[in-house]
Every structure is written in C-alpha cells, then in structure tokens.
Tab-separated table of C-alpha atoms in Angstrom:
chain	number	residue	atom	x	y	z
A	1	MET	CA	11.372	11.633	-14.604
A	2	PRO	CA	13.194	9.647	-11.886
A	3	TYR	CA	13.653	5.947	-12.582
A	4	THR	CA	16.039	3.269	-11.436
A	5	LYS	CA	16.447	-0.394	-12.279
A	6	VAL	CA	15.887	-2.733	-9.339
A	7	ASN	CA	16.048	-6.526	-9.615
A	8	GLY	CA	16.030	-6.125	-13.382
A	9	VAL	CA	12.864	-3.996	-13.438
A	10	ARG	CA	12.609	-0.267	-14.118
A	11	LEU	CA	10.847	1.456	-11.205
A	12	TYR	CA	9.476	4.982	-11.015
A	13	TYR	CA	9.806	6.998	-7.800
A	14	GLU	CA	9.348	10.518	-6.464
A	15	ILE	CA	11.061	12.314	-3.580
A	16	ALA	CA	9.876	15.526	-1.949
A	17	GLY	CA	11.145	17.467	1.037
A	18	GLU	CA	13.964	16.866	3.478
A	19	GLY	CA	14.266	15.240	6.864
A	20	THR	CA	13.435	11.807	8.243
A	21	PRO	CA	12.357	9.573	5.347
A	22	LEU	CA	8.670	8.640	5.156
A	23	VAL	CA	8.111	5.905	2.565
A	24	MET	CA	4.612	5.196	1.234
A	25	ALA	CA	3.715	1.931	-0.516
A	26	HIS	CA	0.538	1.987	-2.602
A	27	GLY	CA	-2.222	-0.588	-2.998
A	28	LEU	CA	-3.241	-2.868	-5.851
A	29	SER	CA	-4.217	-1.049	-9.060
A	30	LEU	CA	-2.942	2.236	-7.602
A	31	ASP	CA	0.295	4.193	-7.905
A	32	HIS	CA	2.372	6.864	-6.193
A	33	ALA	CA	-0.343	9.460	-6.868
A	34	MET	CA	-2.669	7.930	-4.265
A	35	TRP	CA	-0.452	9.519	-1.611
A	36	GLU	CA	-0.713	13.090	-2.929
A	37	PRO	CA	-2.645	14.367	0.149
A	38	GLN	CA	0.073	12.989	2.413
A	39	VAL	CA	3.003	14.241	0.321
A	40	ALA	CA	1.437	17.709	0.342
A	41	ALA	CA	0.952	17.606	4.107
A	42	PHE	CA	4.252	16.065	5.214
A	43	SER	CA	6.971	17.005	2.713
A	44	ASP	CA	7.634	20.258	4.582
A	45	ARG	CA	8.903	18.236	7.574
A	46	TYR	CA	9.868	14.854	6.169
A	47	GLN	CA	11.530	13.425	3.099
A	48	THR	CA	8.570	11.716	1.445
A	49	ILE	CA	9.339	8.830	-0.887
A	50	THR	CA	6.623	7.422	-3.122
A	51	TYR	CA	7.051	4.943	-5.943
A	52	ASP	CA	5.211	2.637	-8.316
A	53	ASN	CA	5.471	-1.096	-7.720
A	54	ARG	CA	6.381	-3.293	-10.676
A	55	GLY	CA	3.339	-3.734	-12.888
A	56	HIS	CA	1.833	-0.430	-11.750
A	57	GLY	CA	1.786	3.157	-12.927
A	58	LEU	CA	4.955	4.351	-14.605
A	59	SER	CA	7.030	1.337	-13.571
A	60	GLU	CA	7.842	-1.545	-15.866
A	61	ALA	CA	5.507	-4.556	-16.002
A	62	PRO	CA	7.638	-7.671	-16.522
A	63	PRO	CA	5.928	-10.826	-17.812
A	64	GLN	CA	6.608	-12.690	-14.561
A	65	GLY	CA	8.135	-12.317	-11.099
A	66	TYR	CA	5.280	-11.003	-8.949
A	67	SER	CA	4.871	-11.776	-5.253
A	68	ILE	CA	4.627	-9.862	-1.999
A	69	GLU	CA	8.177	-10.985	-1.249
A	70	VAL	CA	9.430	-9.639	-4.587
A	71	PHE	CA	7.591	-6.343	-4.078
A	72	ALA	CA	9.306	-5.992	-0.686
A	73	GLU	CA	12.723	-6.730	-2.166
A	74	ASP	CA	12.074	-4.183	-4.911
A	75	LEU	CA	11.499	-1.608	-2.187
A	76	TYR	CA	14.701	-2.694	-0.457
A	77	GLY	CA	16.625	-2.259	-3.706
A	78	LEU	CA	15.099	1.165	-4.292
A	79	LEU	CA	16.063	2.368	-0.817
A	80	ARG	CA	19.587	1.018	-1.218
A	81	PHE	CA	19.862	2.880	-4.518
A	82	LEU	CA	18.674	6.078	-2.823
A	83	GLY	CA	21.128	5.610	0.047
A	84	VAL	CA	18.328	5.597	2.610
A	85	GLU	CA	19.199	3.609	5.715
A	86	ARG	CA	16.173	3.920	8.016
A	87	VAL	CA	12.591	4.939	7.313
A	88	SER	CA	9.105	5.302	8.644
A	89	LEU	CA	7.246	2.894	6.363
A	90	MET	CA	3.561	3.251	5.499
A	91	GLY	CA	1.550	0.919	3.294
A	92	LEU	CA	-2.116	0.680	2.352
A	93	SER	CA	-3.787	-2.634	1.491
A	94	MET	CA	-1.303	-4.431	-0.788
A	95	GLY	CA	1.212	-1.800	0.297
A	96	GLY	CA	0.562	-2.823	3.898
A	97	ARG	CA	1.321	-6.420	3.013
A	98	ILE	CA	4.561	-5.233	1.423
A	99	ALA	CA	5.386	-3.181	4.522
A	100	LEU	CA	4.831	-6.195	6.788
A	101	ARG	CA	7.088	-8.380	4.680
A	102	PHE	CA	9.699	-5.613	4.527
A	103	VAL	CA	9.856	-5.019	8.291
A	104	LEU	CA	10.181	-8.750	8.941
A	105	SER	CA	12.937	-9.116	6.332
A	106	HIS	CA	14.795	-5.853	7.050
A	107	PRO	CA	13.906	-4.776	10.612
A	108	GLU	CA	17.039	-2.671	10.934
A	109	MET	CA	15.755	-0.332	8.208
A	110	VAL	CA	12.385	0.466	9.771
A	111	ARG	CA	12.025	3.210	12.361
A	112	ALA	CA	8.239	2.992	12.514
A	113	LEU	CA	5.470	1.101	10.717
A	114	ILE	CA	2.075	2.394	9.575
A	115	LEU	CA	-0.362	-0.273	8.380
A	116	VAL	CA	-3.402	1.169	6.602
A	117	ASP	CA	-6.361	-1.114	5.877
A	118	ALA	CA	-3.938	-4.006	5.590
A	119	GLN	CA	-4.210	-7.771	5.916
A	120	SER	CA	-1.396	-10.026	7.109
A	121	GLN	CA	-2.462	-13.057	5.068
A	122	ALA	CA	-4.192	-14.127	1.862
A	123	PRO	CA	-7.714	-12.831	1.226
A	124	SER	CA	-10.859	-14.501	2.547
A	125	PRO	CA	-12.719	-16.923	0.224
A	126	GLU	CA	-15.161	-14.150	-0.705
A	127	GLN	CA	-12.326	-11.745	-1.498
A	128	MET	CA	-10.449	-14.505	-3.324
A	129	SER	CA	-13.368	-14.970	-5.707
A	130	ALA	CA	-13.526	-11.239	-6.437
A	131	PHE	CA	-9.771	-10.992	-7.005
A	132	ALA	CA	-9.799	-14.064	-9.251
A	133	LYS	CA	-12.359	-12.343	-11.465
A	134	VAL	CA	-10.139	-9.254	-11.737
A	135	ALA	CA	-7.119	-11.385	-12.664
A	136	GLU	CA	-9.061	-13.406	-15.234
A	137	LEU	CA	-10.445	-10.311	-16.945
A	138	ALA	CA	-7.022	-8.656	-17.035
A	139	GLU	CA	-5.389	-11.804	-18.416
A	140	ALA	CA	-8.001	-11.812	-21.182
A	141	GLY	CA	-7.010	-8.243	-22.053
A	142	LYS	CA	-10.324	-6.884	-20.808
A	143	MET	CA	-8.834	-4.085	-18.740
A	144	ARG	CA	-11.911	-1.875	-18.629
A	145	GLU	CA	-14.037	-4.756	-17.344
A	146	ALA	CA	-11.349	-5.706	-14.814
A	147	VAL	CA	-11.102	-2.136	-13.544
A	148	ASP	CA	-14.871	-1.707	-13.356
A	149	HIS	CA	-15.183	-4.960	-11.427
A	150	LEU	CA	-12.440	-4.046	-8.965
A	151	TYR	CA	-13.695	-0.533	-8.312
A	152	GLY	CA	-17.266	-1.808	-8.021
A	153	LEU	CA	-16.437	-4.014	-5.038
A	154	PRO	CA	-18.075	-2.977	-1.726
A	155	PHE	CA	-14.817	-2.101	0.020
A	156	MET	CA	-14.133	0.548	-2.640
A	157	SER	CA	-17.572	2.166	-2.291
A	158	GLY	CA	-16.452	4.926	0.065
A	159	LEU	CA	-13.894	6.246	-2.394
A	160	SER	CA	-16.456	6.341	-5.196
A	161	GLU	CA	-18.911	8.167	-2.928
A	162	LYS	CA	-16.485	10.750	-1.564
A	163	ARG	CA	-14.004	11.207	-4.419
A	164	PRO	CA	-15.935	10.387	-7.629
A	165	GLU	CA	-13.819	12.675	-9.818
A	166	TRP	CA	-10.599	11.148	-8.479
A	167	VAL	CA	-11.923	7.666	-9.205
A	168	LYS	CA	-12.973	8.698	-12.713
A	169	ARG	CA	-9.519	10.133	-13.485
A	170	HIS	CA	-7.687	7.180	-11.997
A	171	LYS	CA	-9.772	4.580	-13.831
A	172	ALA	CA	-9.143	6.394	-17.118
A	173	LYS	CA	-5.414	6.095	-16.403
A	174	LEU	CA	-5.592	2.546	-15.086
A	175	VAL	CA	-7.217	1.020	-18.172
A	176	ARG	CA	-4.055	1.959	-20.109
A	177	TRP	CA	-1.763	0.042	-17.756
A	178	SER	CA	-0.349	-3.378	-18.502
A	179	PRO	CA	-2.932	-6.180	-18.183
A	180	VAL	CA	-0.070	-8.482	-17.196
A	181	GLY	CA	0.880	-6.193	-14.320
A	182	LEU	CA	-2.646	-6.050	-12.915
A	183	ALA	CA	-3.271	-9.775	-13.350
A	184	TRP	CA	-0.032	-10.944	-11.759
A	185	SER	CA	-0.146	-8.388	-8.951
A	186	THR	CA	-3.663	-9.543	-8.116
A	187	ARG	CA	-2.498	-13.136	-8.056
A	188	ALA	CA	0.425	-12.130	-5.830
A	189	ILE	CA	-2.097	-11.039	-3.218
A	190	MET	CA	-4.058	-14.259	-3.663
A	191	ARG	CA	-0.899	-16.350	-3.118
A	192	MET	CA	0.407	-14.359	-0.168
A	193	ALA	CA	1.948	-16.466	2.592
A	194	SER	CA	0.470	-15.665	5.989
A	195	LEU	CA	2.540	-13.396	8.227
A	196	THR	CA	0.033	-13.476	11.082
A	197	ASP	CA	2.106	-15.870	13.193
A	198	ARG	CA	5.113	-13.545	12.937
A	199	LEU	CA	3.481	-10.293	14.031
A	200	GLN	CA	4.984	-10.522	17.518
A	201	GLU	CA	8.438	-10.258	15.915
A	202	ILE	CA	7.757	-6.642	14.933
A	203	ARG	CA	9.557	-4.484	17.501
A	204	VAL	CA	9.071	-0.966	16.166
A	205	PRO	CA	6.343	1.572	17.009
A	206	THR	CA	3.372	0.668	14.830
A	207	LEU	CA	0.167	2.453	13.897
A	208	ALA	CA	-2.761	0.466	12.482
A	209	ILE	CA	-5.290	2.671	10.682
A	210	VAL	CA	-8.554	1.207	9.422
A	211	GLY	CA	-11.807	2.558	8.042
A	212	GLU	CA	-14.909	2.157	10.186
A	213	ARG	CA	-16.726	0.560	7.229
A	214	ASP	CA	-13.808	-1.610	6.083
A	215	THR	CA	-15.282	-4.643	7.812
A	216	ALA	CA	-12.961	-7.281	6.335
A	217	TYR	CA	-9.891	-5.397	7.554
A	218	ILE	CA	-10.986	-4.314	11.048
A	219	PRO	CA	-10.161	-7.728	12.601
A	220	PHE	CA	-6.607	-7.407	11.297
A	221	ALA	CA	-6.154	-3.957	12.837
A	222	GLU	CA	-7.438	-5.366	16.120
A	223	ARG	CA	-5.006	-8.277	15.866
A	224	TYR	CA	-2.111	-5.919	15.188
A	225	GLN	CA	-2.998	-3.969	18.313
A	226	ARG	CA	-3.103	-7.171	20.387
A	227	THR	CA	-0.045	-8.849	18.914
A	228	ILE	CA	2.515	-6.235	17.868
A	229	PRO	CA	4.103	-5.026	21.124
A	230	GLN	CA	4.096	-1.282	20.347
A	231	CYS	CA	0.973	-1.016	18.196
A	232	LYS	CA	-1.803	1.556	18.411
A	233	LYS	CA	-5.049	1.201	16.442
A	234	VAL	CA	-7.077	4.122	15.076
A	235	VAL	CA	-10.447	3.772	13.332
A	236	ILE	CA	-11.363	6.453	10.777
A	237	PRO	CA	-15.117	7.168	11.124
A	238	GLY	CA	-17.220	6.699	8.004
A	239	ALA	CA	-14.334	5.461	5.862
A	240	THR	CA	-14.128	2.229	3.911
A	241	HIS	CA	-10.842	0.989	2.434
A	242	MET	CA	-9.073	4.065	1.060
A	243	THR	CA	-8.902	6.021	4.292
A	244	ASN	CA	-6.094	8.355	3.225
A	245	LEU	CA	-8.128	9.591	0.249
A	246	GLU	CA	-11.617	9.368	1.740
A	247	GLU	CA	-10.790	11.360	4.886
A	248	PRO	CA	-7.410	12.993	4.197
A	249	GLU	CA	-7.544	15.695	6.874
A	250	LEU	CA	-8.352	13.296	9.704
A	251	PHE	CA	-5.931	10.725	8.335
A	252	ASN	CA	-3.137	13.286	8.228
A	253	THR	CA	-3.850	14.401	11.790
A	254	VAL	CA	-3.687	10.810	13.032
A	255	LEU	CA	-0.459	10.205	11.123
A	256	GLN	CA	1.104	13.457	12.316
A	257	ASN	CA	0.332	12.680	15.962
A	258	PHE	CA	1.934	9.264	15.601
A	259	LEU	CA	5.064	10.510	13.841
A	260	GLU	CA	5.554	13.375	16.279
A	261	GLY	CA	5.356	10.925	19.184
A	262	LEU	CA	8.183	8.729	17.920
A	263	PRO	CA	11.449	8.722	19.868
A	264	SER	CA	14.089	10.863	18.205
C-alpha cells in the first residue's frame, strides 16, 4: 500500500491512470474512497491522485498539529514527493477549504480549481454548535455517537437517502478511526481563518459545484462566481452536500465539460 511521510506524518495515497494530474481532496470524516466514482470515470484520461488527510482513513493520526493550513501543506509535501508540478485540484467541503488555502499559498502549482460544496471561512454559529458536539463526543472516545451525530445532520441527508448502503459501510469503517483525528480535524474547520477577502487573488479557471439542497453552501458558490475572475457555478439538482456521491453521473458530466474546456 502506498504511503509516504510528509511533515512527520505518514500519509496514504493512491494514483490511477496517466495524463494531466487531477488531485481530489476529501471532506471531514471521509477518505480517498469518497472519490471512487470520479477515479473510475476519469483515470482513463487523467492521472487521478487521491489521498487521506492526517487523522483520516489509512493515514496517521498525530496527537496534535491539525489546521486547514497544515492540511494544505501536507498536500504540498505529498505532491513534491510525487514529483507533480501542476495539477487540477478538486476539494469537497473540508477538502474545498484545503484547496482554497493551497491555491492561495502555491498558485504556481494549480492549473484549475474545483470547489465542491465548500466554504471559504469558519462555519456559521449553527454549524459551529453541531461541529462542537462531534468534536466533544470524539474527544470522549464516543466514536459511534460522534459519527451518528455527524451523519444525522441535515446537510448529510441526501447521501443517506440516495446511498444508504454506502453510508452504512462507511460509518462501520469510520467508527474504527482515531477519535483524536476526528476531533482535531473538526476543530480545524471550526478555527479556520477566513479566506473570503482573498478570493479575488485566485487567477485560475475555477468551477464551483453545489447541491441544490445544500442551503448553507449555496451563498459561497455564488460568491465564488462573483469574486473569482474565471469562476463558473453549477448547481446539482436535488443534491445536498455530497454531490459527487449523490449524483455521480451528472457530477462527472459537469466536471468533464469543465476539464475539457481548459486551455492546453
């Protein structure tokens, strides 16, 4: 299984296909496997790179050192290790936050940016309360309760409705992960410094994808379209937060059209 040590932490990654690199950063409490529909669809034309953030999946969960900035620098270290110089970078939710931080810190490495159901700042007070509960339960070692609480939140309802077996399998895997990793990653989102005032600095073609029912994230997609000079917004009908898994065929079509329209 492919691992490398980045910033003192052992990270798991997978590479499939050849061609222009397409990197996919997963969301909180998820792992590289959330991108399976996209790896299957795009690895015949692109070099797909998926990985597990610290504290997630098969990667190491250190006792400290979690922030959006650190996650972004972990990705930078991974790409340097792989010898990858320029990528199309896609991130969902927490992964979108990581992608935003990465493109602002390392603009020369990003060919195109895909922000999926992503916020550019810390959560709203309502979201903050929900995330605090997840972190507290995980810190108390109550992983099953933390996972049930997180996946019972309204913005995750579409995934449970449309992919119940996937959710069941993933939750069974997730409860065995490190409580420290889930707790500190959740708090990293809660402590995120706002990047909203820096959006106009992003100078690469950008695609903002958001679910029609992901009401807390729609305003951010609209702001990206207004503020990032080369940004296009696409709303996925009927989807909530996990658009790539809830509506994979439509999602893949939208992504393919965007990637094929990029300058060579």
